[in-house]
Short mmCIF file of C-alpha atoms in Angstrom, two decimals:
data_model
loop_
_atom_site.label_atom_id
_atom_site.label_comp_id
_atom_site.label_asym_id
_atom_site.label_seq_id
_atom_site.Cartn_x
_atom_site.Cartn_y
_atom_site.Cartn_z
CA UNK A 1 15.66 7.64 4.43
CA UNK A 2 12.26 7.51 6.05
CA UNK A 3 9.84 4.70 4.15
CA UNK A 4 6.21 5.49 3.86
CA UNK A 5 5.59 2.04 6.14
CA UNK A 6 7.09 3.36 8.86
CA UNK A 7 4.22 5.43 9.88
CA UNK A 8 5.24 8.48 11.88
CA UNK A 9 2.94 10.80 10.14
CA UNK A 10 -0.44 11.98 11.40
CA UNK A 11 -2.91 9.90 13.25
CA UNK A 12 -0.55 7.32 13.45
CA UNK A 13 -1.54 5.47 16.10
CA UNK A 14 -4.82 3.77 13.53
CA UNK A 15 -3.84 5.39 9.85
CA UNK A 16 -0.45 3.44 8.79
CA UNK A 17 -0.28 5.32 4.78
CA UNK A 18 -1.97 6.87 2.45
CA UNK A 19 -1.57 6.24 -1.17
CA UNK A 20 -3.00 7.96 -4.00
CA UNK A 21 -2.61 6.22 -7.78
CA UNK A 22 -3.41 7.57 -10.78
CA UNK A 23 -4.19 5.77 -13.85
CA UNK A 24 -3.27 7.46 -17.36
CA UNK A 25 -3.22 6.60 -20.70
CA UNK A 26 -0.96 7.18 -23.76
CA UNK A 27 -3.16 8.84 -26.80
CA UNK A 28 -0.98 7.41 -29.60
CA UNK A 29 -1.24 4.01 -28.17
CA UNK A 30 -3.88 1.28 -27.93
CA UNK A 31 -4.51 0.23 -24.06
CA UNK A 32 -1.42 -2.40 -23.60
CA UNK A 33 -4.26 -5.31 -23.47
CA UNK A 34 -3.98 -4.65 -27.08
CA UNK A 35 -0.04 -4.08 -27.68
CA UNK A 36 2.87 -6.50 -28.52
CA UNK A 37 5.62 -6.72 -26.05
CA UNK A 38 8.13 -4.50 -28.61
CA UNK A 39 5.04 -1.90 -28.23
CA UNK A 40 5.19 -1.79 -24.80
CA UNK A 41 9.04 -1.00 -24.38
CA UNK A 42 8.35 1.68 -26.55
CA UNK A 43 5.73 3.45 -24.38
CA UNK A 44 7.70 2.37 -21.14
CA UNK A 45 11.00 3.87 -22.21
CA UNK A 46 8.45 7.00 -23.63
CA UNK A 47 7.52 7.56 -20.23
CA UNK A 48 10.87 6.96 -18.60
CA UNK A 49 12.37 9.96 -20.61
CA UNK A 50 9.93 11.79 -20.01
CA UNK A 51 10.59 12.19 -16.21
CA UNK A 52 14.09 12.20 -16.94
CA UNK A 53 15.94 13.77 -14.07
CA UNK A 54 12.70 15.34 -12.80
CA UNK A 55 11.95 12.96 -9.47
CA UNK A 56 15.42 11.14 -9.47
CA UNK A 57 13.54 7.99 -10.00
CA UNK A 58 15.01 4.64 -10.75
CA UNK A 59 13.88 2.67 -14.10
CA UNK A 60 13.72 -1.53 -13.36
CA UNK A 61 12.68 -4.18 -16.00
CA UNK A 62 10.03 -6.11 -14.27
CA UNK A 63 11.95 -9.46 -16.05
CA UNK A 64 15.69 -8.46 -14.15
CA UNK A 65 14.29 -9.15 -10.94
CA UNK A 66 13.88 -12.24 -8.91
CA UNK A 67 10.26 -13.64 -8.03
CA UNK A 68 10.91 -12.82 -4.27
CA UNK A 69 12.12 -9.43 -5.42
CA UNK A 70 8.84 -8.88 -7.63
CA UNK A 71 6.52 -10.27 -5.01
CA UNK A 72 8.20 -8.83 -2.12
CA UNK A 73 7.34 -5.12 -4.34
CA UNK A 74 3.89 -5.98 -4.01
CA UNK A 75 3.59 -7.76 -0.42
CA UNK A 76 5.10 -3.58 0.58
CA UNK A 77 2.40 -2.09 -1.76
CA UNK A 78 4.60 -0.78 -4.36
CA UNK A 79 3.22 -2.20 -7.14
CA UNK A 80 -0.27 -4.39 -7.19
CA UNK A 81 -0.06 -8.56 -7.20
CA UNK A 82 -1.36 -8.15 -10.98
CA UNK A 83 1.58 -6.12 -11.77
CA UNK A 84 3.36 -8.75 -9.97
CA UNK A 85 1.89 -11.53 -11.90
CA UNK A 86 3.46 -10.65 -15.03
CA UNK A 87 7.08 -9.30 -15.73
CA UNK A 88 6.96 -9.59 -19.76
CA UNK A 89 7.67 -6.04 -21.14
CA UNK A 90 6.37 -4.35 -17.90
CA UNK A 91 8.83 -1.95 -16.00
CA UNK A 92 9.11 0.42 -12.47
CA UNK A 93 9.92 3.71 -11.83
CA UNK A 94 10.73 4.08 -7.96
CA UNK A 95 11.99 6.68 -6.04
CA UNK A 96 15.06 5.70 -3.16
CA UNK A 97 12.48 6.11 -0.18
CA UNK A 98 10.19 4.12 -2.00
CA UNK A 99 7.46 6.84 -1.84
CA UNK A 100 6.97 7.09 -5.43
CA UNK A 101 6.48 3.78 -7.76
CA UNK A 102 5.27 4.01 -11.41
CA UNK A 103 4.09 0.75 -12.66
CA UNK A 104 4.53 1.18 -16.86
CA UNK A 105 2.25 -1.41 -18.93
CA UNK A 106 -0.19 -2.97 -16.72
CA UNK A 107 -3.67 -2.87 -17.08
CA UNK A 108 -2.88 0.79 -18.15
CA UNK A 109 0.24 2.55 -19.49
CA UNK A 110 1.01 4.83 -16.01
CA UNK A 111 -0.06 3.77 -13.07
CA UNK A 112 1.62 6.73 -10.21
CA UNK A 113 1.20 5.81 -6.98
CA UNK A 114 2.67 8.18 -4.25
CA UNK A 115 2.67 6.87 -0.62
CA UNK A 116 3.34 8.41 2.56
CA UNK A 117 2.99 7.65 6.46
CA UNK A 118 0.09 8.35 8.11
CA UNK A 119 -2.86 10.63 7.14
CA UNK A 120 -1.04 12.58 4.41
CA UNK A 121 -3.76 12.85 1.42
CA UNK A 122 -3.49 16.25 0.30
CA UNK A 123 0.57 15.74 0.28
CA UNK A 124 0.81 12.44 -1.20
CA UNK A 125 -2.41 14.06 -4.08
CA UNK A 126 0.29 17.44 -4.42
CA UNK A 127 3.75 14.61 -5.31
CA UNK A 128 1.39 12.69 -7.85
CA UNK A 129 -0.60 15.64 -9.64
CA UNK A 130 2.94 16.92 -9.95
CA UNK A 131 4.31 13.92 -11.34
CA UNK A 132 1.24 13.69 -13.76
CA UNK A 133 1.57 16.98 -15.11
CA UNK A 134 5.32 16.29 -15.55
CA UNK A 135 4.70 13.26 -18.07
CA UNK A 136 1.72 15.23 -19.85
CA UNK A 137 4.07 18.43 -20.05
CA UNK A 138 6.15 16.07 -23.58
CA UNK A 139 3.44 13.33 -24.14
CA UNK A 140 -0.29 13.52 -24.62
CA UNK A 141 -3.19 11.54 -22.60
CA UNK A 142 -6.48 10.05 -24.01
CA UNK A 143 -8.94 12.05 -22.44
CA UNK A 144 -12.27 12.90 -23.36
CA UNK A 145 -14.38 15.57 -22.90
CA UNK A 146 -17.19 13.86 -21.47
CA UNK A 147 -15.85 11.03 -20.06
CA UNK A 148 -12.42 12.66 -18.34
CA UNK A 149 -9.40 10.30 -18.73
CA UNK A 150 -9.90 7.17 -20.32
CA UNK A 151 -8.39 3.71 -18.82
CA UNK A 152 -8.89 0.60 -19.55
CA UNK A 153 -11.51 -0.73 -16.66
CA UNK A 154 -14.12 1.46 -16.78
CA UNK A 155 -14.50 2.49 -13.27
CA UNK A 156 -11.26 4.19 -13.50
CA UNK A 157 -12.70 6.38 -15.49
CA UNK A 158 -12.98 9.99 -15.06
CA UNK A 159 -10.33 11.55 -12.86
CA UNK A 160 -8.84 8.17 -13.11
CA UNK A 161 -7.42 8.87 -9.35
CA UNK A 162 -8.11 6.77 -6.20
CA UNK A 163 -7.03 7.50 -3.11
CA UNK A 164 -6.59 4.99 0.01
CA UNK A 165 -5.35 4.64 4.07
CA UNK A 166 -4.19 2.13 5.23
CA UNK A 167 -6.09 1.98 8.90
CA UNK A 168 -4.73 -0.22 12.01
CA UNK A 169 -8.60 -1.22 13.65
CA UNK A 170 -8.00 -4.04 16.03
CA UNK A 171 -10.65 -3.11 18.35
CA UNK A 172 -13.45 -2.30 15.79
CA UNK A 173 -12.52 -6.07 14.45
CA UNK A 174 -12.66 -7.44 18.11
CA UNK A 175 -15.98 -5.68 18.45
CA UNK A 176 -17.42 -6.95 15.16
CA UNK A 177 -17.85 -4.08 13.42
CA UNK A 178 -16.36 -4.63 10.44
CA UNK A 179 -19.01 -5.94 8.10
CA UNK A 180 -21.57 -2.73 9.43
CA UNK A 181 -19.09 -0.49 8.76
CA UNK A 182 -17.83 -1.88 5.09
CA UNK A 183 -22.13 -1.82 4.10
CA UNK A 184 -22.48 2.24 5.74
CA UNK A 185 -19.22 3.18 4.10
CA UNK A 186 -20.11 1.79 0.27
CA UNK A 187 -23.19 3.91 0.71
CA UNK A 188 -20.52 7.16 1.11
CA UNK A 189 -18.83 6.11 -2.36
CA UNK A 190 -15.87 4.14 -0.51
CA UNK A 191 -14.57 0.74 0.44
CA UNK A 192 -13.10 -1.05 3.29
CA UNK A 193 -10.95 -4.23 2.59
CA UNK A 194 -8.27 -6.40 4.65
CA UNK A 195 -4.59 -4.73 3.04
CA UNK A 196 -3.01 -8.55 3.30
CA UNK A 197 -5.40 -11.32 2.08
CA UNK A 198 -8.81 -10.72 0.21
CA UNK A 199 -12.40 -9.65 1.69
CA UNK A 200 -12.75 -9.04 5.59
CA UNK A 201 -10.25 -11.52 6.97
CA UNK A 202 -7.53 -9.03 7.72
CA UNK A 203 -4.50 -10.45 8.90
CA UNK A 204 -3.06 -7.58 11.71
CA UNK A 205 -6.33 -6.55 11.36
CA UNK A 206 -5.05 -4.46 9.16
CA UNK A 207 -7.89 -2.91 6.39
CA UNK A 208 -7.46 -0.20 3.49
CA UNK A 209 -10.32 2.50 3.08
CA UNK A 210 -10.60 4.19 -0.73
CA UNK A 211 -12.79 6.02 -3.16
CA UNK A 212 -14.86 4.01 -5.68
CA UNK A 213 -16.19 6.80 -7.65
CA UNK A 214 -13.95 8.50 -10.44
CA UNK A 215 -16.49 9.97 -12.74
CA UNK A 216 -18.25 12.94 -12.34
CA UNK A 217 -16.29 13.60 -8.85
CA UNK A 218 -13.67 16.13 -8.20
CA UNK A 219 -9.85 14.99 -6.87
CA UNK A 220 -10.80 17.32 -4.14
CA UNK A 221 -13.81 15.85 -3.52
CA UNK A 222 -12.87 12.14 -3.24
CA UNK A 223 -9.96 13.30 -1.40
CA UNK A 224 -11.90 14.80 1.19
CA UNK A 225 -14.72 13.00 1.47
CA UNK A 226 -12.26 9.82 2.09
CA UNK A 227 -10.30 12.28 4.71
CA UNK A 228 -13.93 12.67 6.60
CA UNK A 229 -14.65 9.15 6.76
CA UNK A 230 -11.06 8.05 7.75
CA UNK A 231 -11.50 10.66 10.84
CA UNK A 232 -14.90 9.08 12.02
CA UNK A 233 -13.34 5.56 11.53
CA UNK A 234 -10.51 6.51 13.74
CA UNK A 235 -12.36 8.15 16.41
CA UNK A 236 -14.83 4.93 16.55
CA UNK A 237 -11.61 2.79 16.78
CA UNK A 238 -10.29 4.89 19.43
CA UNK A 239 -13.26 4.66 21.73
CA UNK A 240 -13.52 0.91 21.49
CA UNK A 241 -9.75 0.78 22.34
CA UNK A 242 -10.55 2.87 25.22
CA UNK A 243 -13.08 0.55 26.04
CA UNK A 244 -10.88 -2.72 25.79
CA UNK A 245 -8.10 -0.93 28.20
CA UNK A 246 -10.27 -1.01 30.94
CA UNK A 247 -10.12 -5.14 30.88
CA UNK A 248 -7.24 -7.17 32.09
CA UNK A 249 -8.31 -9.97 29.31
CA UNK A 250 -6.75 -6.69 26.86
CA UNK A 251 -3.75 -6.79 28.96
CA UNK A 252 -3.63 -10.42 29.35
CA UNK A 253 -3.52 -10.59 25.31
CA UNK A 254 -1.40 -7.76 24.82
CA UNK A 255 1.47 -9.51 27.05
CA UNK A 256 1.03 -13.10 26.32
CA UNK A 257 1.56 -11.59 22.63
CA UNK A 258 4.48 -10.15 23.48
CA UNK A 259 5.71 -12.59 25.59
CA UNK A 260 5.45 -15.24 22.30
CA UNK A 261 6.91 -12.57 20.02
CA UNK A 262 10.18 -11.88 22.00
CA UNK A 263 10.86 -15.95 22.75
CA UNK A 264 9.53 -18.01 19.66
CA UNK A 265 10.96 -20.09 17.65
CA UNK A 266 8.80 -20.85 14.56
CA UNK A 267 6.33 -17.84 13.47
CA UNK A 268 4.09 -18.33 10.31
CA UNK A 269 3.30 -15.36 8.99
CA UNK A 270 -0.56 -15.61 9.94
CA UNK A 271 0.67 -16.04 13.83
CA UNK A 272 2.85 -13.31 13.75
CA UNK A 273 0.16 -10.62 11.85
CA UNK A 274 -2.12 -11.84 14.54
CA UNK A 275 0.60 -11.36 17.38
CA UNK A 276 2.25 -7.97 16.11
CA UNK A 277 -1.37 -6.68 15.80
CA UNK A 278 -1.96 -6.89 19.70
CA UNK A 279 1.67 -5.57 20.24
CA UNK A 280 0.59 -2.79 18.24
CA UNK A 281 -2.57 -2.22 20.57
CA UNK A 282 -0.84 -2.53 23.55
CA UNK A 283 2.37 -0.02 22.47
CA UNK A 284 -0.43 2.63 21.50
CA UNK A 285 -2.34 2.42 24.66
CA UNK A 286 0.84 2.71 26.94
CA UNK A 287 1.05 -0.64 28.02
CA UNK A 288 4.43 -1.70 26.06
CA UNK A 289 7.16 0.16 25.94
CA UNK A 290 7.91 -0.51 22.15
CA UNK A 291 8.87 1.97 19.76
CA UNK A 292 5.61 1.88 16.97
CA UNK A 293 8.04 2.49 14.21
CA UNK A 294 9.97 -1.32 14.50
CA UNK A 295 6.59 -2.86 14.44
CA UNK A 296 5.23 -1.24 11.35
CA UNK A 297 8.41 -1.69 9.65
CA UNK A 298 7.84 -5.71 10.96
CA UNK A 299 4.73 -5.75 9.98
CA UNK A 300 5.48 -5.13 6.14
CA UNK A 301 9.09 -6.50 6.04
CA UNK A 302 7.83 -9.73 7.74
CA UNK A 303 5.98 -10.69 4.82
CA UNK A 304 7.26 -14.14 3.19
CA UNK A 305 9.06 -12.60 -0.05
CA UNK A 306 10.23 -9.97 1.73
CA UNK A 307 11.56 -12.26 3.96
CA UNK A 308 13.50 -14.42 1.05
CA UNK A 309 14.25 -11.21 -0.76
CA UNK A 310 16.01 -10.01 2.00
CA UNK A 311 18.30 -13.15 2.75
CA UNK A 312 18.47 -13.21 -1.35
CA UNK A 313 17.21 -16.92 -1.39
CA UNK A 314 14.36 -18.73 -1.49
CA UNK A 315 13.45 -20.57 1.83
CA UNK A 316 11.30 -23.65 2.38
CA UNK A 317 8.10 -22.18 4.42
CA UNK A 318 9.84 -23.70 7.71
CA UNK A 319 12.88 -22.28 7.48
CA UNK A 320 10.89 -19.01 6.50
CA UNK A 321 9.16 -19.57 9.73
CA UNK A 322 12.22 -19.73 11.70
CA UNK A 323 14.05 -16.75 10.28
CA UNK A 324 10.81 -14.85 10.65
CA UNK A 325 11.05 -15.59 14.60
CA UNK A 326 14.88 -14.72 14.50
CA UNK A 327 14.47 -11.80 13.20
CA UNK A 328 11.23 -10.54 15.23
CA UNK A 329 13.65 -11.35 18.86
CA UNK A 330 16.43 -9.71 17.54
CA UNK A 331 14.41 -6.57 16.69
CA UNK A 332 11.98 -6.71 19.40
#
């Protein structure tokens, strides 16, 4: 089954995913801030029959897993690294293809998050407004009249939706362009962060785009206002790519990139985001033959929990390093 990393959806050569989350609340319930664990359970196993045999979606205790396995959950999006932080009386919901994950009990009761590849919004809005209305069809939502749906952070408020892409922009970061474009696209009601590690410093160069405004906005209308934006971003990125074929130095990188990739020994995982970001580049503009598909998978799977999660123990950051390498020559 297809995951939503693998990216062969529309506009796939700069928009990896789109993910839509939506926060709700329980009405009978205080937020979970304010419950005890035994609370908690309660709501989560609420919610779990609920969807009973609606999405055939798989119900986890947070505390069964593994660290890797919880971190590696968050490292691929699934679930957020404050979820992550946590496992006491929180639980999962998650669908086999991993395009549906419900995170029960953490800052709010339901968070739904729906992803798919590429630039899918108003499929990916259609999955979770379904699976909202299927929870709210046996249990019943604070919302208010005035304020919309009420969560616990206040800027969640409202529609309690927000909607993101992930975006590939390797040539806009070359270029600079980063910081202009995060100041012009906060004035549009959006923001533009790196997707691995905090602020601008993107590792791939990889950066999500979403909606900051919940109240007093439509779902339409943050969906396609973000949908607008995420167009002009990609047809900026595409003419400085265009640009940066024309010069051997491009090449030069693109190659020497590869070159490393297919024949090293030790990769951390900053050297390899940096690497597979150029291999990208070069496999979109023609100049690779490489299928796009391995490298997004590599991109997420090569992520250092992932990594131990996937060998199903914990490895000292070396020998992380080294299987990391192993595994990018064998696939590559």
């Amino acid at each position: 089954m297809s995951k939503w990393y693998i990216g062969e959806g529309d506009h796939n050569d700069i928009v990896i995913s789109t993910r839509i989350r939506i926060a709700r609340n329980l009405a009978d319930y205080p937020f979970p801030v304010r419950l005890d664990n035994k609370s908690k359970i309660e709501v989560n196993e609420k919610i779990r029959d609920a969807l009973d045999g609606k999405e055939n979606l798989t119900y986890t205790e947070l505390k069964t897993l593994t660290r890797s396995q919880i971190v590696s959950l968050a490292e691929r999006h699934l679930i957020s690294p404050e979820f992550a932080s946590n496992s006491d009386a929180r639980a999962l919901l998650m669908s086999e293809n991993e395009d549906i994950s419900i995170m029960l009990c953490e800052e709010d009761h339901i968070r739904i998050q729906v992803m798919k590849s590429g630039l899918a919004l108003k499929e990916a809005y259609e999955l979770a407004d379904k699976i909202d209305t299927e929870i709210n069809q046996s249990l019943k939502y604070a919302f208010d009249e005035k304020l919309g749906y009420l969560t616990q952070c206040p800027t969640n408020l409202g529609t309690g939706m927000r909607a993101s892409v992930m975006l590939h922009l390797p040539a806009l970061t070359a270029k600079g362009q980063i910081g202009s474009l995060a100041s012009t696209v906060s004035k549009l009601g959006l923001t533009i962060r790196g997707a691995y590690g905090e602020g601008m410093s993107a590792m791939g160069d990889l950066y999500q785009l979403s909606n900051q405004v919940s109240l007093g906005i439509s779902e339409k209308s943050a969906i396609d206002n973000l949908k607008t934006i995420t167009l002009q971003l990609a047809a900026q990125e595409r003419a400085a790519r265009e640009e940066a074929s024309k010069s051997i130095e491009t090449e030069d990188a693109v190659f020497r990139a590869y070159g490393i990739l297919k024949s090293a020994r030790i990769l951390s995982t900053k050297e390899f985001m940096s690497l597979i970001s150029k291999v990208r580049l070069g496999a979109v503009l023609g100049m690779i033959k490489t299928d796009l598909k391995t490298i997004n998978e590599l991109m997420v799977s090569m992520q250092p929990a992932t990594i131990n999660a996937f060998v199903g123990k914990t490895l000292s950051l070396e020998e992380r390093d080294v299987e990391r390498a192993k595994i990018v020559r064998e696939r590559l």
